[in-house]
PDB file of C-alpha atoms in Angstrom:
ATOM      1  CA  MET A  27      37.729-128.601 -17.949  1.00  0.00           C
ATOM      2  CA  THR A  28      37.190-129.903 -21.239  1.00  0.00           C
ATOM      3  CA  GLY A  29      36.334-127.786 -24.308  1.00  0.00           C
ATOM      4  CA  VAL A  30      38.275-124.715 -23.090  1.00  0.00           C
ATOM      5  CA  GLU A  31      40.654-122.371 -25.353  1.00  0.00           C
ATOM      6  CA  VAL A  32      43.641-121.600 -23.322  1.00  0.00           C
ATOM      7  CA  LEU A  33      45.066-118.176 -23.859  1.00  0.00           C
ATOM      8  CA  ALA A  34      48.433-118.040 -22.518  1.00  0.00           C
ATOM      9  CA  GLU A  35      49.366-114.896 -20.193  1.00  0.00           C
ATOM     10  CA  PRO A  36      51.454-112.617 -22.717  1.00  0.00           C
ATOM     11  CA  ASP A  37      48.699-113.554 -25.543  1.00  0.00           C
ATOM     12  CA  TRP A  38      45.881-112.022 -23.687  1.00  0.00           C
ATOM     13  CA  LEU A  39      47.222-109.103 -21.899  1.00  0.00           C
ATOM     14  CA  ALA A  40      48.443-107.895 -25.397  1.00  0.00           C
ATOM     15  CA  ARG A  41      44.825-108.343 -26.530  1.00  0.00           C
ATOM     16  CA  GLU A  42      43.450-106.570 -23.649  1.00  0.00           C
ATOM     17  CA  ALA A  43      45.695-103.574 -24.340  1.00  0.00           C
ATOM     18  CA  ALA A  44      44.593-103.439 -27.595  1.00  0.00           C
ATOM     19  CA  HIS A  45      41.514-102.936 -26.902  1.00  0.00           C
ATOM     20  CA  GLY A  46      41.445-100.552 -24.295  1.00  0.00           C
ATOM     21  CA  THR A  47      43.185 -98.313 -26.910  1.00  0.00           C
ATOM     22  CA  ARG A  48      41.170 -98.757 -29.470  1.00  0.00           C
ATOM     23  CA  MET A  49      38.041 -97.918 -27.246  1.00  0.00           C
ATOM     24  CA  ARG A  50      39.643 -95.307 -25.440  1.00  0.00           C
ATOM     25  CA  ARG A  51      39.820 -93.107 -29.015  1.00  0.00           C
ATOM     26  CA  TRP A  52      35.886 -92.489 -28.315  1.00  0.00           C
ATOM     27  CA  THR A  53      35.660 -92.855 -24.322  1.00  0.00           C
ATOM     28  CA  GLY A  54      38.234 -90.247 -23.510  1.00  0.00           C
ATOM     29  CA  PRO A  55      36.833 -87.564 -25.596  1.00  0.00           C
ATOM     30  CA  HIS A  56      33.101 -88.275 -24.407  1.00  0.00           C
ATOM     31  CA  GLN A  57      34.390 -88.673 -20.565  1.00  0.00           C
ATOM     32  CA  GLN A  58      36.383 -84.911 -21.139  1.00  0.00           C
ATOM     33  CA  ARG A  59      33.169 -83.338 -22.889  1.00  0.00           C
ATOM     34  CA  ARG A  60      30.935 -84.726 -19.781  1.00  0.00           C
ATOM     35  CA  SER A  61      33.628 -83.063 -17.365  1.00  0.00           C
ATOM     36  CA  ARG A  62      33.521 -79.397 -18.929  1.00  0.00           C
ATOM     37  CA  GLY A  63      29.332 -79.851 -19.144  1.00  0.00           C
ATOM     38  CA  GLU A  64      29.741 -79.885 -23.074  1.00  0.00           C
ATOM     39  CA  LYS A  65      26.928 -81.601 -24.949  1.00  0.00           C
ATOM     40  CA  HIS A  66      28.144 -83.149 -28.444  1.00  0.00           C
ATOM     41  CA  PRO A  67      24.789 -83.537 -30.772  1.00  0.00           C
ATOM     42  CA  VAL A  68      26.269 -86.818 -32.829  1.00  0.00           C
ATOM     43  CA  LEU A  69      28.596 -89.046 -30.675  1.00  0.00           C
ATOM     44  CA  ASP A  70      26.529 -88.245 -27.116  1.00  0.00           C
ATOM     45  CA  PHE A  71      24.132 -90.798 -28.457  1.00  0.00           C
ATOM     46  CA  LEU A  72      26.613 -93.688 -28.194  1.00  0.00           C
ATOM     47  CA  PHE A  73      26.792 -93.131 -24.905  1.00  0.00           C
ATOM     48  CA  THR A  74      23.200 -92.066 -23.983  1.00  0.00           C
ATOM     49  CA  TYR A  75      20.672 -93.651 -25.880  1.00  0.00           C
ATOM     50  CA  TYR A  76      22.888 -96.726 -25.519  1.00  0.00           C
ATOM     51  CA  SER A  77      23.576 -97.633 -21.864  1.00  0.00           C
ATOM     52  CA  TYR A  78      26.845 -99.438 -21.467  1.00  0.00           C
ATOM     53  CA  ARG A  79      29.259 -97.290 -19.755  1.00  0.00           C
ATOM     54  CA  PRO A  80      32.170 -95.940 -21.529  1.00  0.00           C
ATOM     55  CA  SER A  81      34.135 -97.972 -18.382  1.00  0.00           C
ATOM     56  CA  HIS A  82      32.424-100.887 -19.539  1.00  0.00           C
ATOM     57  CA  LEU A  83      33.536-100.301 -23.361  1.00  0.00           C
ATOM     58  CA  GLU A  84      37.032-100.324 -22.408  1.00  0.00           C
ATOM     59  CA  ARG A  85      37.159-103.177 -20.306  1.00  0.00           C
ATOM     60  CA  TRP A  86      38.285-106.454 -21.899  1.00  0.00           C
ATOM     61  CA  GLN A  87      36.438-109.914 -21.544  1.00  0.00           C
ATOM     62  CA  PRO A  88      37.244-113.143 -23.723  1.00  0.00           C
ATOM     63  CA  GLY A  89      33.799-114.315 -23.506  1.00  0.00           C
ATOM     64  CA  PRO A  90      32.546-117.940 -22.304  1.00  0.00           C
ATOM     65  CA  GLY A  91      34.779-120.982 -23.127  1.00  0.00           C
ATOM     66  CA  VAL A  92      38.473-119.409 -22.811  1.00  0.00           C
ATOM     67  CA  ALA A  93      40.968-119.766 -20.045  1.00  0.00           C
ATOM     68  CA  LEU A  94      43.539-116.533 -18.916  1.00  0.00           C
ATOM     69  CA  ALA A  95      46.706-118.609 -18.034  1.00  0.00           C
ATOM     70  CA  GLY A  96      49.359-116.994 -15.585  1.00  0.00           C
ATOM     71  CA  PRO A  97      48.940-115.232 -12.279  1.00  0.00           C
ATOM     72  CA  ALA A  98      47.649-111.677 -13.397  1.00  0.00           C
ATOM     73  CA  ALA A  99      44.399-113.501 -14.656  1.00  0.00           C
ATOM     74  CA  ARG A 100      43.330-113.698 -11.140  1.00  0.00           C
ATOM     75  CA  ARG A 101      42.539-110.113 -10.902  1.00  0.00           C
ATOM     76  CA  PHE A 102      39.459-111.190 -13.102  1.00  0.00           C
ATOM     77  CA  LEU A 103      38.176-112.914 -10.074  1.00  0.00           C
ATOM     78  CA  ASP A 104      37.398-109.657  -8.911  1.00  0.00           C
ATOM     79  CA  ARG A 105      34.612-109.523 -11.164  1.00  0.00           C
ATOM     80  CA  LYS A 106      31.340-110.972 -10.901  1.00  0.00           C
ATOM     81  CA  GLY A 107      31.086-114.282 -12.637  1.00  0.00           C
ATOM     82  CA  TYR A 108      34.640-115.544 -13.104  1.00  0.00           C
ATOM     83  CA  VAL A 109      36.141-118.684 -11.292  1.00  0.00           C
ATOM     84  CA  GLU A 110      39.328-119.840 -11.050  1.00  0.00           C
ATOM     85  CA  THR A 111      40.378-123.719 -12.789  1.00  0.00           C
ATOM     86  CA  PRO A 112      43.491-125.326 -13.278  1.00  0.00           C
ATOM     87  CA  GLU A 113      43.502-124.178 -17.078  1.00  0.00           C
ATOM     88  CA  GLY A 114      43.314-121.053 -15.698  1.00  0.00           C
ATOM     89  CA  VAL A 115      40.488-118.142 -14.944  1.00  0.00           C
ATOM     90  CA  VAL A 116      37.426-118.439 -17.246  1.00  0.00           C
ATOM     91  CA  LEU A 117      33.420-117.145 -17.046  1.00  0.00           C
ATOM     92  CA  ASP A 118      31.308-119.540 -14.783  1.00  0.00           C
ATOM     93  CA  PRO A 119      28.969-121.269 -17.245  1.00  0.00           C
ATOM     94  CA  ALA A 120      26.478-121.224 -14.464  1.00  0.00           C
ATOM     95  CA  GLY A 121      26.548-117.339 -14.526  1.00  0.00           C
ATOM     96  CA  PHE A 122      24.572-117.457 -17.723  1.00  0.00           C
ATOM     97  CA  GLY A 123      21.082-117.638 -15.922  1.00  0.00           C
ATOM     98  CA  GLU A 124      17.477-117.652 -17.167  1.00  0.00           C
ATOM     99  CA  GLY A 125      17.475-114.041 -17.881  1.00  0.00           C
ATOM    100  CA  LYS A 126      20.693-114.345 -20.043  1.00  0.00           C
ATOM    101  CA  VAL A 127      19.070-117.178 -21.393  1.00  0.00           C
ATOM    102  CA  ARG A 128      16.088-115.216 -22.409  1.00  0.00           C
ATOM    103  CA  THR A 129      17.575-112.641 -23.839  1.00  0.00           C
ATOM    104  CA  ALA A 130      19.890-114.467 -25.951  1.00  0.00           C
ATOM    105  CA  GLU A 131      16.707-116.209 -27.266  1.00  0.00           C
ATOM    106  CA  PHE A 132      15.178-113.088 -28.456  1.00  0.00           C
ATOM    107  CA  VAL A 133      18.401-111.544 -29.969  1.00  0.00           C
ATOM    108  CA  LEU A 134      18.825-114.697 -31.802  1.00  0.00           C
ATOM    109  CA  GLY A 135      15.396-114.577 -33.178  1.00  0.00           C
ATOM    110  CA  LEU A 136      15.363-110.736 -33.759  1.00  0.00           C
ATOM    111  CA  LEU A 137      18.855-110.945 -35.693  1.00  0.00           C
ATOM    112  CA  THR A 138      17.988-114.512 -37.901  1.00  0.00           C
ATOM    113  CA  ALA A 139      14.436-112.735 -39.023  1.00  0.00           C
ATOM    114  CA  THR A 140      16.393-109.459 -40.162  1.00  0.00           C
ATOM    115  CA  ALA A 141      19.183-111.103 -41.606  1.00  0.00           C
ATOM    116  CA  SER A 142      16.867-113.311 -43.633  1.00  0.00           C
ATOM    117  CA  ARG A 143      15.408-109.879 -45.278  1.00  0.00           C
ATOM    118  CA  ALA A 144      16.907-107.655 -48.222  1.00  0.00           C
ATOM    119  CA  PRO A 145      17.785-104.505 -47.220  1.00  0.00           C
ATOM    120  CA  ARG A 146      15.498-101.610 -48.094  1.00  0.00           C
ATOM    121  CA  LEU A 147      17.013 -98.497 -48.771  1.00  0.00           C
ATOM    122  CA  SER A 148      13.903 -96.104 -49.341  1.00  0.00           C
ATOM    123  CA  CYS A 149      13.503 -94.294 -45.943  1.00  0.00           C
ATOM    124  CA  PHE A 150      16.566 -91.544 -46.540  1.00  0.00           C
ATOM    125  CA  GLY A 151      16.631 -91.308 -42.775  1.00  0.00           C
ATOM    126  CA  LEU A 152      13.241 -89.144 -42.649  1.00  0.00           C
ATOM    127  CA  HIS A 153      12.820 -90.701 -39.147  1.00  0.00           C
ATOM    128  CA  GLU A 154      15.197 -87.553 -37.737  1.00  0.00           C
ATOM    129  CA  TRP A 155      13.065 -85.065 -39.596  1.00  0.00           C
ATOM    130  CA  ALA A 156       9.702 -86.697 -37.793  1.00  0.00           C
ATOM    131  CA  MET A 157      11.277 -86.471 -34.723  1.00  0.00           C
ATOM    132  CA  VAL A 158      11.150 -82.373 -35.059  1.00  0.00           C
ATOM    133  CA  TYR A 159       8.277 -82.279 -37.451  1.00  0.00           C
ATOM    134  CA  ARG A 160       5.987 -79.419 -36.174  1.00  0.00           C
ATOM    135  CA  GLU A 161       7.888 -79.117 -33.395  1.00  0.00           C
ATOM    136  CA  PRO A 162       8.446 -75.551 -31.804  1.00  0.00           C
ATOM    137  CA  ALA A 163      12.278 -74.173 -31.944  1.00  0.00           C
ATOM    138  CA  ASP A 164      12.951 -74.109 -29.118  1.00  0.00           C
ATOM    139  CA  SER A 165      11.630 -78.008 -27.996  1.00  0.00           C
ATOM    140  CA  ILE A 166      13.851 -79.926 -30.704  1.00  0.00           C
ATOM    141  CA  ARG A 167      16.163 -82.484 -29.247  1.00  0.00           C
ATOM    142  CA  HIS A 168      19.564 -81.059 -30.063  1.00  0.00           C
ATOM    143  CA  ASP A 169      18.661 -77.246 -29.624  1.00  0.00           C
ATOM    144  CA  GLN A 170      22.028 -76.318 -29.309  1.00  0.00           C
ATOM    145  CA  VAL A 171      22.595 -76.480 -33.181  1.00  0.00           C
ATOM    146  CA  PRO A 172      20.413 -74.717 -35.965  1.00  0.00           C
ATOM    147  CA  LEU A 173      17.916 -76.685 -38.594  1.00  0.00           C
ATOM    148  CA  ARG A 174      19.715 -76.334 -42.148  1.00  0.00           C
ATOM    149  CA  LEU A 175      16.135 -75.600 -43.672  1.00  0.00           C
ATOM    150  CA  GLY A 176      14.474 -73.793 -40.446  1.00  0.00           C
ATOM    151  CA  SER A 177      11.055 -75.222 -39.098  1.00  0.00           C
ATOM    152  CA  ALA A 178       8.789 -74.361 -41.888  1.00  0.00           C
ATOM    153  CA  GLY A 179      11.451 -75.589 -44.539  1.00  0.00           C
ATOM    154  CA  THR A 180      11.619 -78.899 -42.287  1.00  0.00           C
ATOM    155  CA  ASP A 181       8.172 -79.683 -42.177  1.00  0.00           C
ATOM    156  CA  ALA A 182       7.496 -79.116 -46.306  1.00  0.00           C
ATOM    157  CA  VAL A 183      10.266 -82.002 -46.590  1.00  0.00           C
ATOM    158  CA  VAL A 184       8.524 -84.374 -44.452  1.00  0.00           C
ATOM    159  CA  GLU A 185       5.068 -83.346 -46.131  1.00  0.00           C
ATOM    160  CA  SER A 186       6.624 -83.658 -49.607  1.00  0.00           C
ATOM    161  CA  LEU A 187       8.789 -87.428 -49.258  1.00  0.00           C
ATOM    162  CA  ASP A 188       6.985 -90.690 -47.942  1.00  0.00           C
ATOM    163  CA  ILE A 189       8.048 -91.410 -44.992  1.00  0.00           C
ATOM    164  CA  ARG A 190       8.478 -95.531 -44.213  1.00  0.00           C
ATOM    165  CA  CYS A 191      10.259 -95.825 -40.718  1.00  0.00           C
ATOM    166  CA  GLY A 192       9.707 -99.508 -39.740  1.00  0.00           C
ATOM    167  CA  HIS A 193      12.188 -99.195 -36.897  1.00  0.00           C
ATOM    168  CA  PHE A 194      10.217 -98.938 -33.722  1.00  0.00           C
ATOM    169  CA  ASP A 195      12.479 -97.675 -31.924  1.00  0.00           C
ATOM    170  CA  ALA A 196      12.953 -94.633 -33.749  1.00  0.00           C
ATOM    171  CA  PHE A 197       9.453 -94.502 -34.575  1.00  0.00           C
ATOM    172  CA  ARG A 198       8.431 -94.135 -30.864  1.00  0.00           C
ATOM    173  CA  PHE A 199      10.484 -90.571 -30.896  1.00  0.00           C
ATOM    174  CA  PHE A 200       8.128 -88.776 -33.683  1.00  0.00           C
ATOM    175  CA  THR A 201       6.317 -86.181 -33.229  1.00  0.00           C
ATOM    176  CA  THR A 202       2.552 -86.501 -32.662  1.00  0.00           C
ATOM    177  CA  PRO A 203       1.640 -84.997 -36.033  1.00  0.00           C
ATOM    178  CA  ALA A 204       4.482 -86.847 -37.587  1.00  0.00           C
ATOM    179  CA  ARG A 205       2.907 -90.507 -36.444  1.00  0.00           C
ATOM    180  CA  PRO A 206      -0.026 -90.568 -38.814  1.00  0.00           C
ATOM    181  CA  LEU A 207       2.469 -89.402 -41.909  1.00  0.00           C
ATOM    182  CA  ASN A 208       4.389 -93.115 -41.470  1.00  0.00           C
ATOM    183  CA  GLU A 209       3.517 -95.827 -43.834  1.00  0.00           C
ATOM    184  CA  LEU A 210       3.726 -98.508 -40.722  1.00  0.00           C
ATOM    185  CA  ALA A 211       2.786 -98.348 -37.224  1.00  0.00           C
ATOM    186  CA  PRO A 212       5.900-100.357 -35.615  1.00  0.00           C
ATOM    187  CA  SER A 213       5.819-101.275 -32.165  1.00  0.00           C
ATOM    188  CA  ARG A 214       7.482-103.683 -29.878  1.00  0.00           C
ATOM    189  CA  GLU A 215       5.513-106.459 -30.680  1.00  0.00           C
ATOM    190  CA  THR A 216       6.081-106.205 -34.381  1.00  0.00           C
ATOM    191  CA  GLN A 217       9.278-105.819 -33.767  1.00  0.00           C
ATOM    192  CA  ILE A 218      10.708-109.253 -35.275  1.00  0.00           C
ATOM    193  CA  ALA A 219       8.003-108.583 -38.117  1.00  0.00           C
ATOM    194  CA  LEU A 220       9.231-105.467 -39.154  1.00  0.00           C
ATOM    195  CA  GLU A 221      12.901-104.853 -38.677  1.00  0.00           C
ATOM    196  CA  GLN A 222      15.390-105.404 -42.318  1.00  0.00           C
ATOM    197  CA  PRO A 223      18.756-104.984 -42.608  1.00  0.00           C
ATOM    198  CA  GLY A 224      19.031-101.518 -44.444  1.00  0.00           C
ATOM    199  CA  CYS A 225      17.768 -99.732 -41.348  1.00  0.00           C
ATOM    200  CA  LEU A 226      20.197 -97.603 -40.100  1.00  0.00           C
ATOM    201  CA  HIS A 227      18.975 -97.924 -36.656  1.00  0.00           C
ATOM    202  CA  ALA A 228      18.807-102.036 -36.733  1.00  0.00           C
ATOM    203  CA  ASN A 229      22.288-101.778 -37.781  1.00  0.00           C
ATOM    204  CA  MET A 230      23.717 -99.516 -34.809  1.00  0.00           C
ATOM    205  CA  ASP A 231      21.536-101.797 -32.347  1.00  0.00           C
ATOM    206  CA  LEU A 232      23.900-104.615 -33.496  1.00  0.00           C
ATOM    207  CA  PHE A 233      25.808-102.752 -30.419  1.00  0.00           C
ATOM    208  CA  LYS A 234      23.490-102.985 -27.954  1.00  0.00           C
ATOM    209  CA  TRP A 235      22.705-106.506 -28.675  1.00  0.00           C
ATOM    210  CA  ALA A 236      26.457-107.575 -27.901  1.00  0.00           C
ATOM    211  CA  TYR A 237      26.476-105.795 -25.051  1.00  0.00           C
ATOM    212  CA  LYS A 238      23.396-107.073 -23.351  1.00  0.00           C
ATOM    213  CA  LEU A 239      24.891-110.067 -23.120  1.00  0.00           C
ATOM    214  CA  ASP A 240      28.026-108.688 -21.352  1.00  0.00           C
ATOM    215  CA  PRO A 241      30.076-110.207 -20.376  1.00  0.00           C
ATOM    216  CA  PHE A 242      29.496-113.298 -22.127  1.00  0.00           C
ATOM    217  CA  VAL A 243      30.461-111.889 -25.659  1.00  0.00           C
ATOM    218  CA  PRO A 244      33.958-110.987 -26.563  1.00  0.00           C
ATOM    219  CA  ALA A 245      35.082-107.537 -26.353  1.00  0.00           C
ATOM    220  CA  GLU A 246      36.466-107.574 -29.521  1.00  0.00           C
ATOM    221  CA  LEU A 247      32.793-108.273 -30.905  1.00  0.00           C
ATOM    222  CA  VAL A 248      31.260-105.808 -28.965  1.00  0.00           C
ATOM    223  CA  ALA A 249      33.917-103.245 -30.076  1.00  0.00           C
ATOM    224  CA  ASP A 250      33.497-104.091 -33.967  1.00  0.00           C
ATOM    225  CA  CYS A 251      29.549-103.195 -33.305  1.00  0.00           C
ATOM    226  CA  PHE A 252      30.501-100.446 -31.215  1.00  0.00           C
ATOM    227  CA  GLU A 253      32.654 -98.752 -34.374  1.00  0.00           C
ATOM    228  CA  LEU A 254      30.284 -99.218 -36.593  1.00  0.00           C
ATOM    229  CA  ALA A 255      27.610 -97.784 -34.877  1.00  0.00           C
ATOM    230  CA  VAL A 256      29.653 -94.396 -35.001  1.00  0.00           C
ATOM    231  CA  GLU A 257      29.781 -94.415 -38.415  1.00  0.00           C
ATOM    232  CA  ILE A 258      26.078 -95.472 -38.571  1.00  0.00           C
ATOM    233  CA  ARG A 259      25.340 -92.476 -36.315  1.00  0.00           C
ATOM    234  CA  THR A 260      27.653 -90.419 -38.403  1.00  0.00           C
ATOM    235  CA  LEU A 261      25.065 -90.624 -41.722  1.00  0.00           C
ATOM    236  CA  ASP A 262      22.187 -90.359 -39.328  1.00  0.00           C
ATOM    237  CA  MET A 263      22.882 -86.648 -38.297  1.00  0.00           C
ATOM    238  CA  ARG A 264      24.659 -85.464 -41.497  1.00  0.00           C
ATOM    239  CA  ALA A 265      21.187 -86.935 -43.444  1.00  0.00           C
ATOM    240  CA  SER A 266      18.918 -85.199 -40.593  1.00  0.00           C
ATOM    241  CA  PRO A 267      17.687 -81.333 -40.714  1.00  0.00           C
ATOM    242  CA  TYR A 268      20.591 -80.307 -38.185  1.00  0.00           C
ATOM    243  CA  ASP A 269      23.168 -77.726 -39.758  1.00  0.00           C
ATOM    244  CA  LEU A 270      26.383 -79.947 -38.232  1.00  0.00           C
ATOM    245  CA  ALA A 271      28.333 -77.871 -40.441  1.00  0.00           C
ATOM    246  CA  SER A 272      30.431 -76.353 -37.792  1.00  0.00           C
ATOM    247  CA  TRP A 273      30.597 -79.510 -36.076  1.00  0.00           C
ATOM    248  CA  GLY A 274      32.790 -80.650 -38.734  1.00  0.00           C
ATOM    249  CA  TYR A 275      29.641 -82.928 -40.471  1.00  0.00           C
ATOM    250  CA  PRO A 276      28.500 -81.550 -43.815  1.00  0.00           C
ATOM    251  CA  PRO A 277      24.985 -82.382 -44.632  1.00  0.00           C
ATOM    252  CA  VAL A 278      23.653 -85.600 -46.904  1.00  0.00           C
ATOM    253  CA  ARG A 279      20.682 -83.187 -48.292  1.00  0.00           C
ATOM    254  CA  ILE A 280      18.021 -85.996 -48.428  1.00  0.00           C
ATOM    255  CA  GLU A 281      15.779 -82.983 -49.498  1.00  0.00           C
ATOM    256  CA  THR A 282      17.271 -83.124 -52.858  1.00  0.00           C
ATOM    257  CA  ALA A 283      17.365 -85.891 -55.271  1.00  0.00           C
ATOM    258  CA  ALA A 284      20.940 -86.446 -55.539  1.00  0.00           C
ATOM    259  CA  GLY A 285      21.187 -86.189 -51.823  1.00  0.00           C
ATOM    260  CA  ARG A 286      18.469 -89.009 -51.904  1.00  0.00           C
ATOM    261  CA  ALA A 287      20.910 -91.325 -53.919  1.00  0.00           C
ATOM    262  CA  GLU A 288      24.210 -90.725 -51.850  1.00  0.00           C
ATOM    263  CA  TYR A 289      22.178 -91.685 -48.774  1.00  0.00           C
ATOM    264  CA  ALA A 290      20.685 -94.785 -50.371  1.00  0.00           C
ATOM    265  CA  ARG A 291      24.556 -95.674 -51.652  1.00  0.00           C
ATOM    266  CA  ALA A 292      25.899 -95.163 -47.808  1.00  0.00           C
ATOM    267  CA  GLN A 293      22.883 -96.992 -46.588  1.00  0.00           C
ATOM    268  CA  GLY A 294      23.517 -99.985 -48.923  1.00  0.00           C
ATOM    269  CA  GLU A 295      26.921-100.243 -47.911  1.00  0.00           C
ATOM    270  CA  PHE A 296      26.284-100.013 -43.992  1.00  0.00           C
ATOM    271  CA  ALA A 297      23.849-102.779 -44.420  1.00  0.00           C
ATOM    272  CA  ARG A 298      26.432-105.073 -46.453  1.00  0.00           C
ATOM    273  CA  ARG A 299      29.150-104.402 -43.512  1.00  0.00           C
ATOM    274  CA  ALA A 300      26.807-105.042 -41.189  1.00  0.00           C
ATOM    275  CA  ALA A 301      25.629-108.657 -42.380  1.00  0.00           C
ATOM    276  CA  PRO A 302      28.943-110.035 -40.767  1.00  0.00           C
ATOM    277  CA  LEU A 303      28.426-108.692 -37.898  1.00  0.00           C
ATOM    278  CA  ARG A 304      25.151-109.826 -37.443  1.00  0.00           C
ATOM    279  CA  HIS A 305      26.024-113.338 -38.536  1.00  0.00           C
ATOM    280  CA  ARG A 306      28.905-113.539 -35.652  1.00  0.00           C
ATOM    281  CA  LEU A 307      26.174-112.445 -33.289  1.00  0.00           C
ATOM    282  CA  ILE A 308      23.610-114.934 -34.357  1.00  0.00           C
ATOM    283  CA  ALA A 309      26.523-117.552 -34.290  1.00  0.00           C
ATOM    284  CA  HIS A 310      27.106-116.676 -31.070  1.00  0.00           C
ATOM    285  CA  CYS A 311      23.841-116.603 -29.590  1.00  0.00           C
ATOM    286  CA  HIS A 312      23.339-119.915 -30.855  1.00  0.00           C
ATOM    287  CA  ARG A 313      26.285-121.475 -29.018  1.00  0.00           C
ATOM    288  CA  LEU A 314      24.960-119.842 -26.041  1.00  0.00           C
ATOM    289  CA  VAL A 315      21.342-121.046 -26.129  1.00  0.00           C
ATOM    290  CA  SER A 316      22.703-124.620 -27.166  1.00  0.00           C
ATOM    291  CA  ALA A 317      25.214-124.795 -23.879  1.00  0.00           C
ATOM    292  CA  ALA A 318      22.486-123.368 -21.771  1.00  0.00           C
ATOM    293  CA  PRO A 319      21.406-125.746 -18.949  1.00  0.00           C
TER     294      PRO A 319
END
C-alpha cells in the first residue's frame, strides 16, 4: 500500500494512552455526575448538546492513511471500517462513502467561508440572555441556578443593548419575544453566509465538525477542538445571566461597559486560538474530499 504512514506499535500505543488520559480528565467526572443524577450547568452542554459519546471521546484513532503495526493493532479490526494490510491495520478508504463525502464538503465550505471573514466582537454573549428573555422563572433552561439580576433585571439588559447574533444554533433557542430584537435572522440556509470567526459558538462547533467525520479525523485533532470548546463554554456561561459563582465561575458582567470590554478581549483571544484549528480541519477536509472516489 503506497502513501501510508506506518506507526510502530510502541509509538501508537503511547499516543493512544496519552489521548485516553487527556480525555478522561473530562469524561470521568461527567460520567460520575451522571451516575449520581447530578447536573452541571456549564460542562453538561459538551456532552448533551454535542452528541459525541464520552466513550468515543476517550477512544483513540489515527485517522486515514496511517497503518498501525504490531500484533496489538489487530484489536482495531473489531471496529467498523478497519482492515489488515501487510503494513498494518488501517482505515479502509472505501469506508469514506457518499454520506461522509457530503459531510466533508459541507464542513469544508462552511469553515472556508468562516475563515475568510474578520472576527466581529460586538455580540457580548447576549444570546444566553435572549434565551431567557421574558421567560417564567420556572421555565428557564438552567433552573437549578438563579439569575444574577433576577428576571426583570435580565429583561432590562436585553432591552438596553443591541443583539447581533448571527449563529443559527444559538438563535433558534431565543425566546419568542427575543427573536424580533435580534439584528439578524439566521437560518440553516444562511449559515454559511453568516458564520464568522469571532462567534463563540462557531468556534465551539469546531469540535462538532471534527467528530462528525469520525473515524476519519485523528483523535488528537478532535481532542484539541474539544478542549478549546471547554474553555469557550466557560466564558459563554460566565457572561450569561446565570449566577454561577457557587460553582466556581465568577461572572463577566456584560451589563457593564467594563464587562463588555472584558468579554470582547476574551472573545478575540478565542478567535485567534480557533483559527489554526479551523485551518487544520479545512486542510483535512481538502485531503478527504480529494481522495474520495
